[in-house]
Every structure is written in C-alpha cells, then in structure tokens.
C-alpha cells in the first residue's frame, strides 16, 4: 500500500529528503487511516497491548509482568504521545528523527515525551501502591 501511495505521490518527494522518513511518514498516515476506518466499522480498532505476546526468555516472570504493565500504560496514552514514545524509546529514533518522521517540531516531541513519562510513571506508582 505504501509503495503504491509513494508512486502516486512521487511529485511531492523533494530531493535531499531522507527516503526512509518520507516513506515511514506515508506508511504511518496510511496505518492511522486504517485504524480510524476499522474503528468506525467495528467500534474498536486497536488491539489491547495486554493481548499481544511479549516473550523474553531471559527475563524473570516479575520482569515480564512489569513490562506488560508498562506497555499497558503506554497503550493507554493519547495517540500523539504513544507514537512519539514508540518511535523514540522503542525504535530508537533520535528526537530530531522522530520530529522529522512525524512532521512536527522537536519541541513537540520533547513535550509529548515528558508528558508521557509523567503519566506512565504516575500510573505505575499507583499500581505499586495498590499492591
């Protein structure tokens, strides 16, 4: 789908632009459109992170439980924060690469990451206090 869209929109590609970022931004927008369309059709759209399998054979069961809790909290973040967290922390993009990929200012990336860290840490401390 992304390749087809890239061929259709080849005029918008500017020489000197990182091709992988241009394609990723296109794939990201297509993915978001598909999620929105699915949500409208089915009333859902996202798969809960708890339902995904995270297997790390070297980790203890406690570490796996904590990891699942962290991913659950990340999944509950607003879409803008969740995407920035996944690109910067999971995929390892720099803040500037994340900003370029999403077409947003680097300050917005930093702000969303700070807000996301605060929400996830707060949610995890509430979980720990309740146990």
N, CA, C and O atoms as CSV, one atom per row, in Angstrom:
chain,resi,resn,atom,element,x,y,z
A,1,UNK,N,N,0.823,-1.186,0.000
A,1,UNK,CA,C,0.000,0.000,0.000
A,1,UNK,C,C,0.875,1.260,0.000
A,1,UNK,O,O,0.608,2.215,-0.729
A,2,UNK,N,N,1.912,1.243,0.823
A,2,UNK,CA,C,2.807,2.402,0.904
A,2,UNK,C,C,3.539,2.612,-0.416
A,2,UNK,O,O,3.704,3.745,-0.868
A,3,UNK,N,N,3.975,1.517,-1.030
A,3,UNK,CA,C,4.672,1.632,-2.322
A,3,UNK,C,C,3.760,2.234,-3.385
A,3,UNK,O,O,4.183,3.086,-4.166
A,4,UNK,N,N,2.528,1.794,-3.408
A,4,UNK,CA,C,1.566,2.330,-4.360
A,4,UNK,C,C,1.346,3.822,-4.116
A,4,UNK,O,O,1.338,4.619,-5.054
A,5,UNK,N,N,1.168,4.191,-2.840
A,5,UNK,CA,C,0.982,5.604,-2.497
A,5,UNK,C,C,2.213,6.426,-2.861
A,5,UNK,O,O,2.082,7.549,-3.349
A,6,UNK,N,N,3.411,5.878,-2.628
A,6,UNK,CA,C,4.646,6.586,-2.970
A,6,UNK,C,C,4.735,6.837,-4.476
A,6,UNK,O,O,5.155,7.908,-4.913
A,7,UNK,N,N,4.337,5.837,-5.261
A,7,UNK,CA,C,4.341,6.021,-6.715
A,7,UNK,C,C,3.336,7.083,-7.139
A,7,UNK,O,O,3.606,7.886,-8.031
A,8,UNK,N,N,2.175,7.080,-6.492
A,8,UNK,CA,C,1.147,8.076,-6.824
A,8,UNK,C,C,1.588,9.485,-6.439
A,8,UNK,O,O,1.256,10.449,-7.128
A,9,UNK,N,N,2.334,9.608,-5.343
A,9,UNK,CA,C,2.711,10.919,-4.797
A,9,UNK,C,C,4.175,11.266,-5.053
A,9,UNK,O,O,4.736,12.109,-4.353
A,10,UNK,N,N,4.804,10.631,-6.043
A,10,UNK,CA,C,6.232,10.830,-6.264
A,10,UNK,C,C,6.598,12.295,-6.517
A,10,UNK,O,O,7.738,12.691,-6.271
A,11,UNK,N,N,5.653,13.105,-7.003
A,11,UNK,CA,C,5.948,14.521,-7.254
A,11,UNK,C,C,6.224,15.275,-5.958
A,11,UNK,O,O,6.939,16.277,-5.960
A,12,UNK,N,N,5.662,14.798,-4.856
A,12,UNK,CA,C,5.827,15.510,-3.588
A,12,UNK,C,C,7.165,15.200,-2.910
A,12,UNK,O,O,7.533,15.866,-1.942
A,13,UNK,N,N,7.891,14.201,-3.406
A,13,UNK,CA,C,9.201,13.886,-2.833
A,13,UNK,C,C,10.191,14.958,-3.244
A,13,UNK,O,O,10.310,15.300,-4.420
A,14,UNK,N,N,10.904,15.484,-2.249
A,14,UNK,CA,C,11.888,16.527,-2.517
A,14,UNK,C,C,13.285,15.929,-2.439
A,14,UNK,O,O,13.615,15.220,-1.489
A,15,UNK,N,N,14.101,16.222,-3.446
A,15,UNK,CA,C,15.481,15.716,-3.466
A,15,UNK,C,C,16.197,16.176,-2.201
A,15,UNK,O,O,16.059,17.322,-1.773
A,16,UNK,N,N,16.961,15.267,-1.615
A,16,UNK,CA,C,17.674,15.577,-0.381
A,16,UNK,C,C,16.929,15.124,0.865
A,16,UNK,O,O,17.506,15.059,1.950
A,17,UNK,N,N,15.653,14.812,0.708
A,17,UNK,CA,C,14.863,14.306,1.830
A,17,UNK,C,C,15.233,12.845,2.049
A,17,UNK,O,O,15.481,12.116,1.089
A,18,UNK,N,N,15.270,12.416,3.299
A,18,UNK,CA,C,15.543,11.010,3.599
A,18,UNK,C,C,14.362,10.178,3.110
A,18,UNK,O,O,13.234,10.340,3.577
A,19,UNK,N,N,14.638,9.292,2.170
A,19,UNK,CA,C,13.585,8.477,1.574
A,19,UNK,C,C,12.887,7.624,2.629
A,19,UNK,O,O,11.665,7.478,2.598
A,20,UNK,N,N,13.655,7.057,3.565
A,20,UNK,CA,C,13.037,6.193,4.574
A,20,UNK,C,C,12.075,6.967,5.458
A,20,UNK,O,O,11.030,6.437,5.836
A,21,UNK,N,N,12.397,8.193,5.791
A,21,UNK,CA,C,11.487,9.011,6.616
A,21,UNK,C,C,10.235,9.398,5.831
A,21,UNK,O,O,9.128,9.387,6.370
A,22,UNK,N,N,10.417,9.738,4.562
A,22,UNK,CA,C,9.288,10.102,3.712
A,22,UNK,C,C,8.331,8.918,3.595
A,22,UNK,O,O,7.115,9.080,3.701
A,23,UNK,N,N,8.888,7.723,3.374
A,23,UNK,CA,C,8.062,6.524,3.265
A,23,UNK,C,C,7.437,6.150,4.598
A,23,UNK,O,O,6.280,5.731,4.643
A,24,UNK,N,N,8.194,6.298,5.694
A,24,UNK,CA,C,7.641,5.978,7.008
A,24,UNK,C,C,6.471,6.897,7.333
A,24,UNK,O,O,5.440,6.437,7.826
A,25,UNK,N,N,6.620,8.185,7.064
A,25,UNK,CA,C,5.529,9.124,7.332
A,25,UNK,C,C,4.293,8.729,6.528
A,25,UNK,O,O,3.169,8.789,7.028
A,26,UNK,N,N,4.512,8.327,5.280
A,26,UNK,CA,C,3.409,7.897,4.432
A,26,UNK,C,C,2.762,6.626,4.998
A,26,UNK,O,O,1.538,6.534,5.083
A,27,UNK,N,N,3.593,5.647,5.386
A,27,UNK,CA,C,3.078,4.401,5.961
A,27,UNK,C,C,2.334,4.678,7.265
A,27,UNK,O,O,1.295,4.076,7.535
A,28,UNK,N,N,2.868,5.587,8.064
A,28,UNK,CA,C,2.232,5.939,9.345
A,28,UNK,C,C,0.849,6.529,9.112
A,28,UNK,O,O,-0.107,6.169,9.799
A,29,UNK,N,N,0.740,7.426,8.155
A,29,UNK,CA,C,-0.558,8.044,7.864
A,29,UNK,C,C,-1.551,7.014,7.317
A,29,UNK,O,O,-2.730,7.034,7.667
A,30,UNK,N,N,-1.065,6.120,6.458
A,30,UNK,CA,C,-1.940,5.058,5.954
A,30,UNK,C,C,-2.416,4.157,7.090
A,30,UNK,O,O,-3.580,3.761,7.136
A,31,UNK,N,N,-1.507,3.840,7.999
A,31,UNK,CA,C,-1.848,2.988,9.146
A,31,UNK,C,C,-2.894,3.674,10.021
A,31,UNK,O,O,-3.870,3.048,10.433
A,32,UNK,N,N,-2.687,4.967,10.304
A,32,UNK,CA,C,-3.664,5.699,11.117
A,32,UNK,C,C,-5.024,5.745,10.437
A,32,UNK,O,O,-6.056,5.586,11.089
A,33,UNK,N,N,-5.026,5.959,9.137
A,33,UNK,CA,C,-6.289,5.970,8.396
A,33,UNK,C,C,-6.990,4.617,8.488
A,33,UNK,O,O,-8.211,4.555,8.632
A,34,UNK,N,N,-6.215,3.534,8.406
A,34,UNK,CA,C,-6.796,2.194,8.502
A,34,UNK,C,C,-7.359,1.944,9.897
A,34,UNK,O,O,-8.432,1.358,10.040
A,35,UNK,N,N,-6.641,2.384,10.918
A,35,UNK,CA,C,-7.133,2.224,12.295
A,35,UNK,C,C,-8.438,2.989,12.479
A,35,UNK,O,O,-9.394,2.475,13.059
A,36,UNK,N,N,-8.468,4.208,11.984
A,36,UNK,CA,C,-9.694,5.014,12.110
A,36,UNK,C,C,-10.854,4.362,11.358
A,36,UNK,O,O,-11.979,4.315,11.856
A,37,UNK,N,N,-10.570,3.863,10.166
A,37,UNK,CA,C,-11.633,3.220,9.383
A,37,UNK,C,C,-12.123,1.957,10.078
A,37,UNK,O,O,-13.324,1.690,10.112
A,38,UNK,N,N,-11.200,1.182,10.629
A,38,UNK,CA,C,-11.579,-0.032,11.349
A,38,UNK,C,C,-12.402,0.311,12.585
A,38,UNK,O,O,-13.383,-0.364,12.897
A,39,UNK,N,N,-11.993,1.362,13.284
A,39,UNK,CA,C,-12.724,1.772,14.485
A,39,UNK,C,C,-14.154,2.161,14.145
A,39,UNK,O,O,-15.080,1.862,14.899
A,40,UNK,N,N,-14.332,2.824,13.020
A,40,UNK,CA,C,-15.676,3.214,12.599
A,40,UNK,C,C,-16.495,1.987,12.237
A,40,UNK,O,O,-17.668,1.890,12.599
A,41,UNK,N,N,-15.881,1.046,11.520
A,41,UNK,CA,C,-16.608,-0.152,11.073
A,41,UNK,C,C,-16.933,-1.104,12.216
A,41,UNK,O,O,-18.018,-1.684,12.248
A,42,UNK,N,N,-16.004,-1.269,13.153
A,42,UNK,CA,C,-16.191,-2.285,14.187
A,42,UNK,C,C,-16.446,-1.727,15.578
A,42,UNK,O,O,-16.840,-2.465,16.480
A,43,UNK,N,N,-16.226,-0.440,15.759
A,43,UNK,CA,C,-16.403,0.142,17.076
A,43,UNK,C,C,-15.193,-0.048,17.972
A,43,UNK,O,O,-15.228,0.344,19.139
A,44,UNK,N,N,-14.126,-0.639,17.458
A,44,UNK,CA,C,-12.911,-0.853,18.253
A,44,UNK,C,C,-11.731,-0.218,17.574
A,44,UNK,O,O,-11.591,1.005,17.574
A,45,UNK,N,N,-10.885,-1.029,16.998
A,45,UNK,CA,C,-9.798,-0.508,16.197
A,45,UNK,C,C,-8.419,-0.879,16.686
A,45,UNK,O,O,-7.561,-1.224,15.874
A,46,UNK,N,N,-8.172,-0.822,17.976
A,46,UNK,CA,C,-6.848,-1.138,18.496
A,46,UNK,C,C,-6.873,-2.471,19.223
A,46,UNK,O,O,-7.869,-2.829,19.852
A,47,UNK,N,N,-5.796,-3.185,19.134
A,47,UNK,CA,C,-5.636,-4.415,19.896
A,47,UNK,C,C,-4.990,-4.035,21.216
A,47,UNK,O,O,-3.972,-3.345,21.237
A,48,UNK,N,N,-5.572,-4.478,22.303
A,48,UNK,CA,C,-5.019,-4.159,23.612
A,48,UNK,C,C,-3.618,-4.744,23.730
A,48,UNK,O,O,-3.371,-5.879,23.321
A,49,UNK,N,N,-2.708,-3.959,24.292
A,49,UNK,CA,C,-1.342,-4.430,24.444
A,49,UNK,C,C,-1.257,-5.659,25.331
A,49,UNK,O,O,-0.332,-6.459,25.195
A,50,UNK,N,N,-2.220,-5.819,26.246
A,50,UNK,CA,C,-2.223,-6.993,27.106
A,50,UNK,C,C,-2.433,-8.265,26.300
A,50,UNK,O,O,-2.008,-9.346,26.708
A,51,UNK,N,N,-3.092,-8.129,25.150
A,51,UNK,CA,C,-3.389,-9.292,24.324
A,51,UNK,C,C,-2.228,-9.676,23.413
A,51,UNK,O,O,-2.244,-10.749,22.811
A,52,UNK,N,N,-1.228,-8.816,23.305
A,52,UNK,CA,C,-0.074,-9.147,22.480
A,52,UNK,C,C,0.905,-9.961,23.290
A,52,UNK,O,O,0.994,-9.816,24.509
A,53,UNK,N,N,1.625,-10.805,22.621
A,53,UNK,CA,C,2.588,-11.667,23.305
A,53,UNK,C,C,3.937,-10.973,23.342
A,53,UNK,O,O,4.481,-10.606,22.300
A,54,UNK,N,N,4.472,-10.793,24.532
A,54,UNK,CA,C,5.804,-10.232,24.718
A,54,UNK,C,C,6.648,-11.343,25.312
A,54,UNK,O,O,6.511,-11.677,26.489
A,55,UNK,N,N,7.511,-11.907,24.507
A,55,UNK,CA,C,8.284,-13.019,25.033
A,55,UNK,C,C,9.734,-12.615,25.150
A,55,UNK,O,O,10.354,-12.177,24.181
A,56,UNK,N,N,10.267,-12.768,26.346
A,56,UNK,CA,C,11.667,-12.526,26.622
A,56,UNK,C,C,12.110,-13.648,27.539
A,56,UNK,O,O,11.888,-13.607,28.749
A,57,UNK,N,N,12.742,-14.651,26.945
A,57,UNK,CA,C,13.096,-15.836,27.709
A,57,UNK,C,C,14.116,-15.565,28.805
A,57,UNK,O,O,14.196,-16.317,29.776
A,58,UNK,N,N,14.904,-14.486,28.658
A,58,UNK,CA,C,15.921,-14.199,29.663
A,58,UNK,C,C,15.344,-13.450,30.866
A,58,UNK,O,O,15.993,-13.385,31.911
A,59,UNK,N,N,14.172,-12.900,30.745
A,59,UNK,CA,C,13.578,-12.119,31.827
A,59,UNK,C,C,12.820,-13.032,32.796
A,59,UNK,O,O,12.311,-14.089,32.423
A,60,UNK,N,N,12.767,-12.584,34.041
A,60,UNK,CA,C,12.002,-13.325,35.042
A,60,UNK,C,C,10.525,-13.046,34.840
A,60,UNK,O,O,10.155,-12.131,34.105
A,61,UNK,N,N,9.691,-13.825,35.483
A,61,UNK,CA,C,8.257,-13.607,35.338
A,61,UNK,C,C,7.858,-12.252,35.915
A,61,UNK,O,O,6.951,-11.604,35.392
A,62,UNK,N,N,8.524,-11.814,36.990
A,62,UNK,CA,C,8.229,-10.489,37.551
A,62,UNK,C,C,8.566,-9.390,36.550
A,62,UNK,O,O,7.815,-8.425,36.403
A,63,UNK,N,N,9.701,-9.539,35.859
A,63,UNK,CA,C,10.085,-8.549,34.850
A,63,UNK,C,C,9.091,-8.543,33.701
A,63,UNK,O,O,8.748,-7.482,33.180
A,64,UNK,N,N,8.626,-9.726,33.302
A,64,UNK,CA,C,7.642,-9.795,32.230
A,64,UNK,C,C,6.320,-9.149,32.637
A,64,UNK,O,O,5.671,-8.487,31.827
A,65,UNK,N,N,5.926,-9.343,33.889
A,65,UNK,CA,C,4.696,-8.714,34.389
A,65,UNK,C,C,4.853,-7.206,34.387
A,65,UNK,O,O,3.953,-6.487,33.954
A,66,UNK,N,N,5.999,-6.716,34.872
A,66,UNK,CA,C,6.243,-5.273,34.897
A,66,UNK,C,C,6.261,-4.712,33.479
A,66,UNK,O,O,5.690,-3.651,33.225
A,67,UNK,N,N,6.916,-5.419,32.551
A,67,UNK,CA,C,6.966,-4.986,31.163
A,67,UNK,C,C,5.563,-4.903,30.564
A,67,UNK,O,O,5.239,-3.952,29.853
A,68,UNK,N,N,4.746,-5.892,30.854
A,68,UNK,CA,C,3.364,-5.878,30.357
A,68,UNK,C,C,2.597,-4.692,30.933
A,68,UNK,O,O,1.795,-4.072,30.234
A,69,UNK,N,N,2.840,-4.373,32.211
A,69,UNK,CA,C,2.189,-3.211,32.826
A,69,UNK,C,C,2.640,-1.916,32.160
A,69,UNK,O,O,1.825,-1.033,31.893
A,70,UNK,N,N,3.938,-1.804,31.894
A,70,UNK,CA,C,4.460,-0.598,31.232
A,70,UNK,C,C,3.832,-0.453,29.855
A,70,UNK,O,O,3.366,0.630,29.500
A,71,UNK,N,N,3.811,-1.534,29.069
A,71,UNK,CA,C,3.210,-1.458,27.736
A,71,UNK,C,C,1.711,-1.165,27.814
A,71,UNK,O,O,1.161,-0.501,26.936
A,72,UNK,N,N,1.070,-1.647,28.834
A,72,UNK,CA,C,-0.346,-1.346,29.024
A,72,UNK,C,C,-0.544,0.150,29.247
A,72,UNK,O,O,-1.450,0.759,28.678
A,73,UNK,N,N,0.311,0.733,30.078
A,73,UNK,CA,C,0.214,2.171,30.354
A,73,UNK,C,C,0.554,2.984,29.110
A,73,UNK,O,O,-0.063,4.019,28.856
A,74,UNK,N,N,1.534,2.520,28.334
A,74,UNK,CA,C,1.875,3.210,27.088
A,74,UNK,C,C,0.699,3.131,26.112
A,74,UNK,O,O,0.392,4.101,25.417
A,75,UNK,N,N,0.055,1.984,26.068
A,75,UNK,CA,C,-1.102,1.820,25.186
A,75,UNK,C,C,-2.270,2.709,25.551
A,75,UNK,O,O,-3.112,3.016,24.707
A,76,UNK,N,N,-2.325,3.128,26.815
A,76,UNK,CA,C,-3.414,3.994,27.270
A,76,UNK,C,C,-3.138,5.469,27.014
A,76,UNK,O,O,-4.017,6.308,27.210
A,77,UNK,N,N,-1.919,5.790,26.575
A,77,UNK,CA,C,-1.575,7.186,26.297
A,77,UNK,C,C,-2.356,7.700,25.088
A,77,UNK,O,O,-2.778,6.911,24.243
A,78,UNK,N,N,-2.550,9.013,25.001
A,78,UNK,CA,C,-3.143,9.572,23.776
A,78,UNK,C,C,-2.263,9.225,22.569
A,78,UNK,O,O,-1.053,9.044,22.703
A,79,UNK,N,N,-2.874,9.138,21.417
A,79,UNK,CA,C,-2.183,8.675,20.213
A,79,UNK,C,C,-0.884,9.425,19.933
A,79,UNK,O,O,0.129,8.800,19.619
A,80,UNK,N,N,-0.895,10.749,20.042
A,80,UNK,CA,C,0.299,11.544,19.763
A,80,UNK,C,C,1.455,11.184,20.673
A,80,UNK,O,O,2.592,11.057,20.219
A,81,UNK,N,N,1.171,11.018,21.951
A,81,UNK,CA,C,2.217,10.646,22.906
A,81,UNK,C,C,2.677,9.214,22.673
A,81,UNK,O,O,3.873,8.928,22.729
A,82,UNK,N,N,1.740,8.317,22.413
A,82,UNK,CA,C,2.066,6.902,22.226
A,82,UNK,C,C,3.001,6.713,21.029
A,82,UNK,O,O,3.978,5.970,21.120
A,83,UNK,N,N,2.711,7.370,19.926
A,83,UNK,CA,C,3.534,7.229,18.719
A,83,UNK,C,C,4.934,7.775,18.968
A,83,UNK,O,O,5.918,7.162,18.554
A,84,UNK,N,N,5.035,8.913,19.636
A,84,UNK,CA,C,6.344,9.502,19.923
A,84,UNK,C,C,7.152,8.591,20.845
A,84,UNK,O,O,8.349,8.402,20.632
A,85,UNK,N,N,6.514,8.031,21.859
A,85,UNK,CA,C,7.203,7.111,22.779
A,85,UNK,C,C,7.709,5.893,22.023
A,85,UNK,O,O,8.853,5.480,22.211
A,86,UNK,N,N,6.880,5.319,21.178
A,86,UNK,CA,C,7.284,4.125,20.440
A,86,UNK,C,C,8.433,4.414,19.477
A,86,UNK,O,O,9.354,3.606,19.357
A,87,UNK,N,N,8.392,5.549,18.796
A,87,UNK,CA,C,9.479,5.880,17.873
A,87,UNK,C,C,10.780,6.180,18.609
A,87,UNK,O,O,11.840,5.681,18.229
A,88,UNK,N,N,10.704,6.995,19.666
A,88,UNK,CA,C,11.925,7.419,20.356
A,88,UNK,C,C,12.491,6.335,21.262
A,88,UNK,O,O,13.698,6.093,21.254
A,89,UNK,N,N,11.641,5.683,22.039
A,89,UNK,CA,C,12.139,4.749,23.041
A,89,UNK,C,C,12.186,3.300,22.564
A,89,UNK,O,O,13.081,2.552,22.956
A,90,UNK,N,N,11.250,2.902,21.738
A,90,UNK,CA,C,11.234,1.513,21.284
A,90,UNK,C,C,12.064,1.364,20.008
A,90,UNK,O,O,12.915,0.479,19.919
A,91,UNK,N,N,11.819,2.226,19.028
A,91,UNK,CA,C,12.540,2.133,17.756
A,91,UNK,C,C,13.927,2.764,17.822
A,91,UNK,O,O,14.773,2.484,16.973
A,92,UNK,N,N,14.169,3.613,18.821
A,92,UNK,CA,C,15.499,4.208,18.996
A,92,UNK,C,C,15.778,5.415,18.127
A,92,UNK,O,O,16.939,5.775,17.935
A,93,UNK,N,N,14.740,6.055,17.592
A,93,UNK,CA,C,14.945,7.266,16.806
A,93,UNK,C,C,15.410,8.378,17.739
A,93,UNK,O,O,15.023,8.410,18.907
A,94,UNK,N,N,16.239,9.294,17.227
A,94,UNK,CA,C,16.588,10.486,17.996
A,94,UNK,C,C,15.360,11.394,18.034
A,94,UNK,O,O,14.408,11.195,17.281
A,95,UNK,N,N,15.392,12.380,18.907
A,95,UNK,CA,C,14.263,13.314,18.970
A,95,UNK,C,C,14.077,13.998,17.619
A,95,UNK,O,O,12.947,14.162,17.158
A,96,UNK,N,N,15.180,14.399,16.981
A,96,UNK,CA,C,15.088,15.084,15.690
A,96,UNK,C,C,14.533,14.157,14.617
A,96,UNK,O,O,13.708,14.577,13.806
A,97,UNK,N,N,14.978,12.896,14.603
A,97,UNK,CA,C,14.458,11.933,13.626
A,97,UNK,C,C,12.969,11.683,13.855
A,97,UNK,O,O,12.200,11.557,12.902
A,98,UNK,N,N,12.569,11.613,15.119
A,98,UNK,CA,C,11.156,11.440,15.439
A,98,UNK,C,C,10.350,12.622,14.937
A,98,UNK,O,O,9.288,12.454,14.337
A,99,UNK,N,N,10.865,13.828,15.189
A,99,UNK,CA,C,10.182,15.046,14.737
A,99,UNK,C,C,10.071,15.067,13.210
A,99,UNK,O,O,9.009,15.362,12.662
A,100,UNK,N,N,11.169,14.753,12.534
A,100,UNK,CA,C,11.164,14.752,11.066
A,100,UNK,C,C,10.210,13.701,10.519
A,100,UNK,O,O,9.486,13.954,9.555
A,101,UNK,N,N,10.208,12.535,11.126
A,101,UNK,CA,C,9.352,11.442,10.668
A,101,UNK,C,C,7.880,11.794,10.781
A,101,UNK,O,O,7.089,11.499,9.885
A,102,UNK,N,N,7.515,12.432,11.899
A,102,UNK,CA,C,6.110,12.771,12.124
A,102,UNK,C,C,5.731,14.143,11.576
A,102,UNK,O,O,4.555,14.505,11.552
A,103,UNK,N,N,6.734,14.905,11.135
A,103,UNK,CA,C,6.458,16.233,10.598
A,103,UNK,C,C,6.005,17.219,11.658
A,103,UNK,O,O,5.144,18.061,11.401
A,104,UNK,N,N,6.587,17.118,12.858
A,104,UNK,CA,C,6.247,18.016,13.963
A,104,UNK,C,C,7.536,18.640,14.492
A,104,UNK,O,O,8.617,18.101,14.257
A,105,UNK,N,N,7.443,19.770,15.204
A,105,UNK,CA,C,8.644,20.388,15.765
A,105,UNK,C,C,9.270,19.503,16.851
A,105,UNK,O,O,8.576,18.733,17.515
A,106,UNK,N,N,10.587,19.625,17.019
A,106,UNK,CA,C,11.288,18.828,18.026
A,106,UNK,C,C,10.796,19.176,19.435
A,106,UNK,O,O,10.789,18.314,20.314
A,107,UNK,N,N,10.389,20.411,19.653
A,107,UNK,CA,C,9.846,20.808,20.956
A,107,UNK,C,C,8.570,20.042,21.289
A,107,UNK,O,O,8.319,19.710,22.447
A,108,UNK,N,N,7.774,19.768,20.269
A,108,UNK,CA,C,6.551,18.984,20.466
A,108,UNK,C,C,6.901,17.551,20.855
A,108,UNK,O,O,6.244,16.955,21.709
A,109,UNK,N,N,7.935,17.002,20.228
A,109,UNK,CA,C,8.393,15.647,20.580
A,109,UNK,C,C,8.816,15.625,22.042
A,109,UNK,O,O,8.408,14.744,22.799
A,110,UNK,N,N,9.633,16.595,22.435
A,110,UNK,CA,C,10.131,16.636,23.810
A,110,UNK,C,C,8.988,16.813,24.805
A,110,UNK,O,O,8.984,16.190,25.866
A,111,UNK,N,N,8.036,17.646,24.471
A,111,UNK,CA,C,6.886,17.883,25.345
A,111,UNK,C,C,6.037,16.626,25.489
A,111,UNK,O,O,5.623,16.271,26.593
A,112,UNK,N,N,5.782,15.956,24.371
A,112,UNK,CA,C,4.966,14.734,24.413
A,112,UNK,C,C,5.668,13.624,25.199
A,112,UNK,O,O,5.027,12.875,25.937
A,113,UNK,N,N,6.994,13.526,25.034
A,113,UNK,CA,C,7.742,12.515,25.786
A,113,UNK,C,C,7.707,12.807,27.285
A,113,UNK,O,O,7.538,11.896,28.095
A,114,UNK,N,N,7.867,14.073,27.647
A,114,UNK,CA,C,7.833,14.441,29.064
A,114,UNK,C,C,6.460,14.136,29.663
A,114,UNK,O,O,6.363,13.592,30.763
A,115,UNK,N,N,5.417,14.485,28.942
A,115,UNK,CA,C,4.059,14.204,29.419
A,115,UNK,C,C,3.818,12.700,29.530
A,115,UNK,O,O,3.217,12.230,30.496
A,116,UNK,N,N,4.284,11.960,28.545
A,116,UNK,CA,C,4.100,10.509,28.553
A,116,UNK,C,C,4.849,9.868,29.716
A,116,UNK,O,O,4.307,8.998,30.399
A,117,UNK,N,N,6.099,10.294,29.947
A,117,UNK,CA,C,6.869,9.750,31.073
A,117,UNK,C,C,6.159,10.016,32.390
A,117,UNK,O,O,6.089,9.145,33.256
A,118,UNK,N,N,5.636,11.218,32.533
A,118,UNK,CA,C,4.944,11.597,33.773
A,118,UNK,C,C,3.693,10.737,33.972
A,118,UNK,O,O,3.443,10.250,35.074
A,119,UNK,N,N,2.908,10.552,32.906
A,119,UNK,CA,C,1.684,9.742,33.010
A,119,UNK,C,C,1.989,8.285,33.316
A,119,UNK,O,O,1.349,7.678,34.175
A,120,UNK,N,N,2.970,7.722,32.611
A,120,UNK,CA,C,3.292,6.306,32.815
A,120,UNK,C,C,3.861,6.101,34.220
A,120,UNK,O,O,3.473,5.163,34.917
A,121,UNK,N,N,4.773,6.971,34.634
A,121,UNK,CA,C,5.355,6.845,35.985
A,121,UNK,C,C,4.296,6.993,37.048
A,121,UNK,O,O,4.294,6.248,38.027
A,122,UNK,N,N,3.385,7.949,36.875
A,122,UNK,CA,C,2.299,8.134,37.838
A,122,UNK,C,C,1.381,6.930,37.896
A,122,UNK,O,O,0.970,6.501,38.974
A,123,UNK,N,N,1.061,6.389,36.732
A,123,UNK,CA,C,0.175,5.223,36.684
A,123,UNK,C,C,0.850,3.999,37.312
A,123,UNK,O,O,0.196,3.209,37.992
A,124,UNK,N,N,2.140,3.845,37.086
A,124,UNK,CA,C,2.850,2.701,37.656
A,124,UNK,C,C,3.012,2.836,39.168
A,124,UNK,O,O,2.960,1.836,39.884
A,125,UNK,N,N,3.206,4.049,39.657
A,125,UNK,CA,C,3.340,4.225,41.101
A,125,UNK,C,C,2.003,3.955,41.801
A,125,UNK,O,O,1.981,3.477,42.935
A,126,UNK,N,N,0.895,4.259,41.128
A,126,UNK,CA,C,-0.421,3.950,41.683
A,126,UNK,C,C,-0.626,2.439,41.739
A,126,UNK,O,O,-1.186,1.920,42.704
A,127,UNK,N,N,-0.168,1.728,40.697
A,127,UNK,CA,C,-0.280,0.275,40.660
A,127,UNK,C,C,0.543,-0.338,41.796
A,127,UNK,O,O,0.067,-1.230,42.497
A,128,UNK,N,N,1.793,0.146,41.980
A,128,UNK,CA,C,2.654,-0.388,43.035
A,128,UNK,C,C,2.085,-0.102,44.424
A,128,UNK,O,O,2.156,-0.954,45.309
A,129,UNK,N,N,1.522,1.094,44.620
A,129,UNK,CA,C,0.964,1.456,45.916
A,129,UNK,C,C,-0.237,0.584,46.246
A,129,UNK,O,O,-0.490,0.295,47.415
A,130,UNK,N,N,-0.972,0.167,45.238
A,130,UNK,CA,C,-2.156,-0.644,45.446
A,130,UNK,C,C,-1.857,-2.103,45.721
A,130,UNK,O,O,-2.737,-2.845,46.159
A,131,UNK,N,N,-0.621,-2.529,45.470
A,131,UNK,CA,C,-0.305,-3.960,45.659
A,131,UNK,C,C,0.129,-4.256,47.047
A,131,UNK,O,O,0.429,-5.406,47.367
